[in-house]
XYZ file of C-alpha atoms in Angstrom:
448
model
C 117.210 150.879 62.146
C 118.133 147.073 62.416
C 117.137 145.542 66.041
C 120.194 144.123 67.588
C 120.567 140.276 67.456
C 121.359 140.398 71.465
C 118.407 142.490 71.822
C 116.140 140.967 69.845
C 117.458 138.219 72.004
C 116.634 139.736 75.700
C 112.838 140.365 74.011
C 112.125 137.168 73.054
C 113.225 135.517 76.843
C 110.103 135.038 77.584
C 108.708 132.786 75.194
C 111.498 130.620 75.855
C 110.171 127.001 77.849
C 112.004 125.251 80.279
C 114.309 123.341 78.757
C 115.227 126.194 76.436
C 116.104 127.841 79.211
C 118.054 124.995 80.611
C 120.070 124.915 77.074
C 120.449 128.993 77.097
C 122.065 128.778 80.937
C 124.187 126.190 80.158
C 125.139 127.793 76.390
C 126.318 131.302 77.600
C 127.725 130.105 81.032
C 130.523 128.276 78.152
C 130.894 131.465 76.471
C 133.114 134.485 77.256
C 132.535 137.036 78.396
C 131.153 140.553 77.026
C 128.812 143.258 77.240
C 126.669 141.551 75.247
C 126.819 138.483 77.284
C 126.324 140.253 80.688
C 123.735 142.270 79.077
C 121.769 139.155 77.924
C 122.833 137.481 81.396
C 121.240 140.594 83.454
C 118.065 140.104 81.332
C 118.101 135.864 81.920
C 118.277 136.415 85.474
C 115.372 138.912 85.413
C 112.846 136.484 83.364
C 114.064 133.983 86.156
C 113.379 135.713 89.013
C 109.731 135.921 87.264
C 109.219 132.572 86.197
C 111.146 130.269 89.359
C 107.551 130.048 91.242
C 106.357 128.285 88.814
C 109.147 126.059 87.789
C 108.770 122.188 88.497
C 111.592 120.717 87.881
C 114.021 120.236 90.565
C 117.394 119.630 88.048
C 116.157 122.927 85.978
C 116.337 124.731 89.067
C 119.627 123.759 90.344
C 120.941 124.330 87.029
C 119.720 127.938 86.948
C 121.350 128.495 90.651
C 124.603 126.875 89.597
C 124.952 129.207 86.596
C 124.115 132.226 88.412
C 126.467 131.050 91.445
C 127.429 133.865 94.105
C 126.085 136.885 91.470
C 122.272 135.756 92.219
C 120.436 138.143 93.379
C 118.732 137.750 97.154
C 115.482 137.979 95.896
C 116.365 135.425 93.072
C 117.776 132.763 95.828
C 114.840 133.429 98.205
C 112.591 132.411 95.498
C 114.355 129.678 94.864
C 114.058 128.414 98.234
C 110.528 128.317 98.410
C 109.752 126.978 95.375
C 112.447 124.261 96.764
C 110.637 123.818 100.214
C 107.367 123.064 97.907
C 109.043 120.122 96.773
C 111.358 118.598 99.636
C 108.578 115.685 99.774
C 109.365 114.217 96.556
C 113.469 114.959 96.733
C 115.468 111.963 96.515
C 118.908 111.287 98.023
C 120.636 112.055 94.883
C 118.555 115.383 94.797
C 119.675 115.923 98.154
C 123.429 115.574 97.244
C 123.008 117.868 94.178
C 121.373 120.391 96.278
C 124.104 120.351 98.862
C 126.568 120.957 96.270
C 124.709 123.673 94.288
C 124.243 125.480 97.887
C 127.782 125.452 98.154
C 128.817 126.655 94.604
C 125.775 129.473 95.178
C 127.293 130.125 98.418
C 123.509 130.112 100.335
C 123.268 128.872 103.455
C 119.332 128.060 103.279
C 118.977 126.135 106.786
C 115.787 124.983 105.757
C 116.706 123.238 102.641
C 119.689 121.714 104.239
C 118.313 120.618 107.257
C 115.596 118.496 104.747
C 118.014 117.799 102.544
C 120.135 116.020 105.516
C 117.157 114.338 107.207
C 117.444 112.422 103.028
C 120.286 111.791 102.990
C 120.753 109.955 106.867
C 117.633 108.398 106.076
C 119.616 106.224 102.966
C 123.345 106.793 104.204
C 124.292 102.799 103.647
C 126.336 102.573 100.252
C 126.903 106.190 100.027
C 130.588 106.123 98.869
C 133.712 107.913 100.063
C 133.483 110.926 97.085
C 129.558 111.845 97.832
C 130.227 111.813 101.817
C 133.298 114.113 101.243
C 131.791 116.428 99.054
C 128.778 116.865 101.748
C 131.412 117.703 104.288
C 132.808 120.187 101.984
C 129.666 121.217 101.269
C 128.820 121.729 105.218
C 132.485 123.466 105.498
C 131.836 126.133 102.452
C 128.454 126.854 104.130
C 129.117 126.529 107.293
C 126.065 124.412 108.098
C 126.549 122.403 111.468
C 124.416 119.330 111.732
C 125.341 117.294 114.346
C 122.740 114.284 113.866
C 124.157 114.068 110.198
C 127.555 114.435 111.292
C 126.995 111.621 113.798
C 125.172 109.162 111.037
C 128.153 109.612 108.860
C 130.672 108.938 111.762
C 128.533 106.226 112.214
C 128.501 104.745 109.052
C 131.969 105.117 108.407
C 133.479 103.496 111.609
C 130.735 100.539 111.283
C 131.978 99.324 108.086
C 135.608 100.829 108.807
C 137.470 97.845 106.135
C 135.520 100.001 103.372
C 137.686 103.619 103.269
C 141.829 103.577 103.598
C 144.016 106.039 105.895
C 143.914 108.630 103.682
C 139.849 108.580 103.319
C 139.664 108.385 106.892
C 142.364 111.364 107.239
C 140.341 113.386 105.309
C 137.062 112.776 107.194
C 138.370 114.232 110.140
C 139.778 116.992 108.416
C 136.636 117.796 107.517
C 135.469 117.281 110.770
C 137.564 119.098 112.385
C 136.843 122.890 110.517
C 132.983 121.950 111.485
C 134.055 121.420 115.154
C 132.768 118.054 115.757
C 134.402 115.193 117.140
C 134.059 112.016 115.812
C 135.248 110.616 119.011
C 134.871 106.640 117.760
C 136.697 107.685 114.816
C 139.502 109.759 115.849
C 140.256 106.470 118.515
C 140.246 104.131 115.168
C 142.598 106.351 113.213
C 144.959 106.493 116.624
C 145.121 102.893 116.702
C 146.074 102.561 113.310
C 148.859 105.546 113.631
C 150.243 103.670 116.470
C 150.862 100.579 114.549
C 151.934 101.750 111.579
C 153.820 105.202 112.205
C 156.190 104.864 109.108
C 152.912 104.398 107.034
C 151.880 108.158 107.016
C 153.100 110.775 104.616
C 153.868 114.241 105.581
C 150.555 115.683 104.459
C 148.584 112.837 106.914
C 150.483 113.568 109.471
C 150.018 117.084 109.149
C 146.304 117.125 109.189
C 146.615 114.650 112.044
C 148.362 117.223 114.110
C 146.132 119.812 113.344
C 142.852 117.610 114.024
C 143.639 115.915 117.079
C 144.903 119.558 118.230
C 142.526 121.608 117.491
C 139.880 119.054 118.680
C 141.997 118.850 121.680
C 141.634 114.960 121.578
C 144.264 112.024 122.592
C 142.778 108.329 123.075
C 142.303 108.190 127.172
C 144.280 104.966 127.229
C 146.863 105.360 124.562
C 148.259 108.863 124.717
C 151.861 108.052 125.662
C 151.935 105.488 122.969
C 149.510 107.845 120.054
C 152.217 110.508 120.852
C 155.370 108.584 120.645
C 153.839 106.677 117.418
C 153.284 110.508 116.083
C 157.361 111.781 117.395
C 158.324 108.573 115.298
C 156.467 109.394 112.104
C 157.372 113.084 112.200
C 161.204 112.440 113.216
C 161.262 110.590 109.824
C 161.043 113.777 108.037
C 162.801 116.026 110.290
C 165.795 115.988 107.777
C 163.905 117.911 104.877
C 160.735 119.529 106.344
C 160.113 122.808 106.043
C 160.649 125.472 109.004
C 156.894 126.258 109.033
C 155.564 122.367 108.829
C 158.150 121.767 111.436
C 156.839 124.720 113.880
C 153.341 123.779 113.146
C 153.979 120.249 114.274
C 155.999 121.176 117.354
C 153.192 123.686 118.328
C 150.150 120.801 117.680
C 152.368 118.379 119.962
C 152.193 121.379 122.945
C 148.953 122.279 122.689
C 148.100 119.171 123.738
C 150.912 118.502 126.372
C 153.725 116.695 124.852
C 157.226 118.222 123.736
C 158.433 116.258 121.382
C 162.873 116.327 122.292
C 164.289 115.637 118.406
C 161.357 118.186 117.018
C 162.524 121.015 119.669
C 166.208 120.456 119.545
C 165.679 121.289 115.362
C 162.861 124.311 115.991
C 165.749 125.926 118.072
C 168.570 125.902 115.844
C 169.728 129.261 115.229
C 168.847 129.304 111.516
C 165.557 128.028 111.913
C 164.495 130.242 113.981
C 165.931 133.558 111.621
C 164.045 131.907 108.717
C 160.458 131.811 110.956
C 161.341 135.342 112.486
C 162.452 137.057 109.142
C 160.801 140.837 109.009
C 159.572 140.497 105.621
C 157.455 136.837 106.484
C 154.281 137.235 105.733
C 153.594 134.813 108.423
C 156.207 136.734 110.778
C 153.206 137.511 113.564
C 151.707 133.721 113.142
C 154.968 132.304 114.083
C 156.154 134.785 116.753
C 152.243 133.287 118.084
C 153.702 129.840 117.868
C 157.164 130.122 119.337
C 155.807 132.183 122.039
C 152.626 129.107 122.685
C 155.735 127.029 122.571
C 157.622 128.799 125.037
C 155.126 129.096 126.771
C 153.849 125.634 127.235
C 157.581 124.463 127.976
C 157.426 126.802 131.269
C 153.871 125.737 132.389
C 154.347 121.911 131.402
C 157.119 121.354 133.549
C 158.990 119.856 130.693
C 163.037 119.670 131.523
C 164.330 120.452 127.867
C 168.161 119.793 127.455
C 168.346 123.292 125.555
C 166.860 126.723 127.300
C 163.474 127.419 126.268
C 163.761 131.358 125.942
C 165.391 130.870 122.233
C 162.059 130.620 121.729
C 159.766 133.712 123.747
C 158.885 136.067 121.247
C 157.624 139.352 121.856
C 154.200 138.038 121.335
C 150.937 137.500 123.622
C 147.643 135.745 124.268
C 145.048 138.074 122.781
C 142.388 139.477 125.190
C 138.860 139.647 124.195
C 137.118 142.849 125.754
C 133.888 143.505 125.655
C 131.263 146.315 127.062
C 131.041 147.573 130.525
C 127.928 145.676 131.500
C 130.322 143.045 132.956
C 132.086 145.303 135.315
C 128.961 146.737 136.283
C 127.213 143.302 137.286
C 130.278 142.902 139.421
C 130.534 145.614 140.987
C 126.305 144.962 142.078
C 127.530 141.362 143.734
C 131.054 142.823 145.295
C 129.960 146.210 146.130
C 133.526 147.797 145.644
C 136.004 148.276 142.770
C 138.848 147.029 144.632
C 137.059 143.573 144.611
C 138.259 143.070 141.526
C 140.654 143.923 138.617
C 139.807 144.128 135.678
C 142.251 144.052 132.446
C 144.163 142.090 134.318
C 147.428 140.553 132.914
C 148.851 137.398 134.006
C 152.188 135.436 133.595
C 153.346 134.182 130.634
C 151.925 136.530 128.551
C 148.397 135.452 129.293
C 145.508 137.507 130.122
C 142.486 137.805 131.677
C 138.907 140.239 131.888
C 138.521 140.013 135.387
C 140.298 138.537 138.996
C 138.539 138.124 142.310
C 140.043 136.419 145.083
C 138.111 134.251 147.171
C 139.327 132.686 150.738
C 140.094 129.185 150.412
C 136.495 127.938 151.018
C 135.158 130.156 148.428
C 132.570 131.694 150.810
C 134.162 135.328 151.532
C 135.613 137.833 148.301
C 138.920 139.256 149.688
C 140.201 142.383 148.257
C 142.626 141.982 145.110
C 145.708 143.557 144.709
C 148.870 143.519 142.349
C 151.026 142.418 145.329
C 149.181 139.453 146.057
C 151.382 136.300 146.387
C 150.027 133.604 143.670
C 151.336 130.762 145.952
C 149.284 131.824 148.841
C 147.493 128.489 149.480
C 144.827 130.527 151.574
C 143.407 132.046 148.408
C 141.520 131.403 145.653
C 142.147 133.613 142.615
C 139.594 133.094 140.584
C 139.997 134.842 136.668
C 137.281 135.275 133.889
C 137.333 134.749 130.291
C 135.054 135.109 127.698
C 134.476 132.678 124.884
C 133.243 132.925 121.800
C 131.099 129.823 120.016
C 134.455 128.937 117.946
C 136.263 128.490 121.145
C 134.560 125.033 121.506
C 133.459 121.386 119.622
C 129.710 121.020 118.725
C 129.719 118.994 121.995
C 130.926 122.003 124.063
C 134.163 120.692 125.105
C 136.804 123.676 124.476
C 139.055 123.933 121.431
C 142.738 123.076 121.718
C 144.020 126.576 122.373
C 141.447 127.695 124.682
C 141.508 124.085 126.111
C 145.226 124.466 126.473
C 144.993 128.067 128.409
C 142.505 126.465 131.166
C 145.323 123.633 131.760
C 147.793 126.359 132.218
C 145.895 128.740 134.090
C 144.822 126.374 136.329
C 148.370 124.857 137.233
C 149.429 128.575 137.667
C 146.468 128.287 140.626
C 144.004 130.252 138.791
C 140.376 129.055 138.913
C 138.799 129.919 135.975
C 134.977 130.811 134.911
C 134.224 130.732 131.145
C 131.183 132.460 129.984
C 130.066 133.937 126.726
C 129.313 137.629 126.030
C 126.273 137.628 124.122
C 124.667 134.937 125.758
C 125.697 137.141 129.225
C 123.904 140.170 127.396
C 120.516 138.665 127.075
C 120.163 138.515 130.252
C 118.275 140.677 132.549
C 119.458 142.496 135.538
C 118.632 140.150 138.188
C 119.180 137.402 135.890
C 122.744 138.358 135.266
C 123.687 138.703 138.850
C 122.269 135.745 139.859
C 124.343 134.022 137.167
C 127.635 135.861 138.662
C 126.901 134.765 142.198
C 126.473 131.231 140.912
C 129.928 131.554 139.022
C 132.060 132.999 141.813
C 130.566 131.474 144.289
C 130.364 127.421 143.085
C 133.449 124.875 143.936
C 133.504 123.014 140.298
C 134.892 126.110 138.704
């Protein structure tokens, strides 16, 4: 009986060099598929995972990565990681750039191949151009990877020789910025300069990704926010006429996150018919939006904005989400207060917001009172002090909180809530002792 031409095929794998290999990936990753195919493609990647210790060169192995993308097996990508951290010392910046960009096609967040591969690539940043720095970032987005010290030489880089990249490149830096948390605080002023002097010069997309950035970020220049917001109301009010109801609410919501209301943007979200089309049952977005409106709403109330039109055409049935977490917490407190009816717990606030715990402290935050449902909020005798957990998303690689999070401390705060941040898992490696001493310190300590 004849031997199969595909089998005959997976036998003789092994005799295959290098760069046959090289030729055979790149050969059947152009063909289509078929049993045959994945048959011969199951067999490739098992003469790989034998033969990648011993494989020298560096564009062979990238090639063999990139063709197996997201279907290579975990023991095939942790072999090609250390035959990779064998060789880091004679990587060159290019190398470095290809290896980002395989990682990211492979989807494999090797830390210690990326954290080489950025030491490279700072080390000969000058001339990089605008396409090789943007696919890094994308790179760093698909994977995750946070570097601040590369993040920083980039920033660096790009606002020292600023005349180099237009609006749009620099748009799309912080973009990318942005979804890996870091502020590019010397950057994001630069870009505000230039939106203040040329509103009319951005297109709907910029200005989009502005508002998102400088939102999420939670970032206004300190000494031009009344003029970076107007400059922003003028370049948005341009396009007011044929935006779309979601851009629009988007927009709107970016502006109040960060404590402007924007009077020409709100007078159009309200309109009865835009409003229908964002609150249609059959939106996909339908819960999004109701999030929106009701941050919106919300932010109208707490601002102390006076808005010509009334602000509930826009609460929504919607709330702040609560995070809850184990009973360790409760427990902890209970150690430092003694009693149960020192504190609430699940405790919902106004405006839809929501909170862990409340104590309630006298107004030199020496003595817990009891807390109560009934208690007055105005009570200037008082300290009602509210806890929230965070998660690591909630904040910028340099710890300062996220817009919405940043957002709920400025309301909380001038509803006369003191509030204590802390993070769950980092609370639950603590010991005993430890975590009551942390408490006390909390509760207990006038900056909160």
């Amino acid at each position: 009986m004849a031997t199969s031409p595909w089998k005959a095929g997976e036998e003789h794998l092994n005799e295959l060099n290098d760069k046959c290999l090289s030729i055979l990936v790149l050969t059947i990753k152009s063909m289509e598929k078929s049993k045959n195919i994945d048959a011969l493609q199951l067999e490739l990647q098992m003469v790989m995972e034998q033969r990648i210790p011993e494989i020298r060169n560096i564009d062979l192995l990238q090639n063999i990565m990139k063709h197996f993308g997201k279907d290579a097996t975990g023991f095939l990508k942790q072999e090609f990681e250390n035959n990779v951290l064998e060789k880091l010392h004679c990587l060159t910046s290019e190398n470095a750039l290809c290896m980002f960009n395989m990682l990211a096609v492979v989807n494999y967040t090797s830390i210690p191949i990326l954290d080489s591969c950025s030491k490279k690539m700072v080390a000969t940043i000058h001339g990089t151009q605008f396409k090789q720095l943007n696919r890094i970032l994308l790179a760093c987005c698909i994977l995750h990877y946070k570097n601040v010290e590369m993040f920083s030489a980039i920033e660096s880089y790009v606002t020292s020789f600023i005349n180099m990249w237009s609006i749009e490149q620099l748009i799309l830096f912080l973009s990318a910025f942005e979804i890996l948390h870091f502020r590019p605080t010397k950057l994001l002023d630069i870009v505000a300069e230039n939106v203040i002097k040329y509103p009319e010069s951005l297109n709907l997309k910029e200005l989009m990704i502005i508002f998102r950035v400088y939102s999420q970020l939670s970032y206004v220049p300190k000494c031009q926010h009344q003029q970076f917001f107007e400059a922003l109301n003028c370049s948005l009010s341009i396009y007011l006429p044929g935006i779309y109801n979601a851009s629009l609410l988007q927009a709107v919501y970016s502006f109040c996150v960060l404590g402007y209301h924007p009077q020409a943007a709100l007078n159009h979200l309200m309109q009865k018919d835009v409003l229908s089309d964002l609150l249609k049952p059959d939106d996909l977005n339908l819960k999004f939006n109701e999030r929106m409106l009701h941050t919106v709403y919300v932010c109208l109330k707490v601002d102390g904005h006076s808005f010509s039109k009334p602000a509930s055409v826009l609460q929504t049935k919607s709330s702040f989400p609560i995070a809850m977490k184990p009973m360790e917490v409760q427990e902890v407190l209970q150690a430092i207060l003694g009693d149960k009816s020192m504190f609430r717990h699940k405790v919902q606030l106004e405006h839809g917001y929501k909170a862990e715990f409340e104590i309630k402290l006298d107004a030199e935050r020496k003595k817990v009172l009891p807390v109560t449902e009934t208690d007055d909020p105005a009570d200037l005798n008082v300290q009602r002090v509210i806890f929230l957990y965070t998660s690591e998303s909630d904040f910028c690689l340099d710890m300062c909180p996220r817009g919405t999070l940043a957002m709920k401390m400025r309301h909380l705060k001038a509803l006369g809530y003191c509030v204590i941040l802390f993070s769950h898992p980092k609370f639950q490696k603590l010991g005993k002792k430890e975590a009551v001493e942390f408490l006390k310190e909390k509760i207990y300590s006038a900056d909160n």
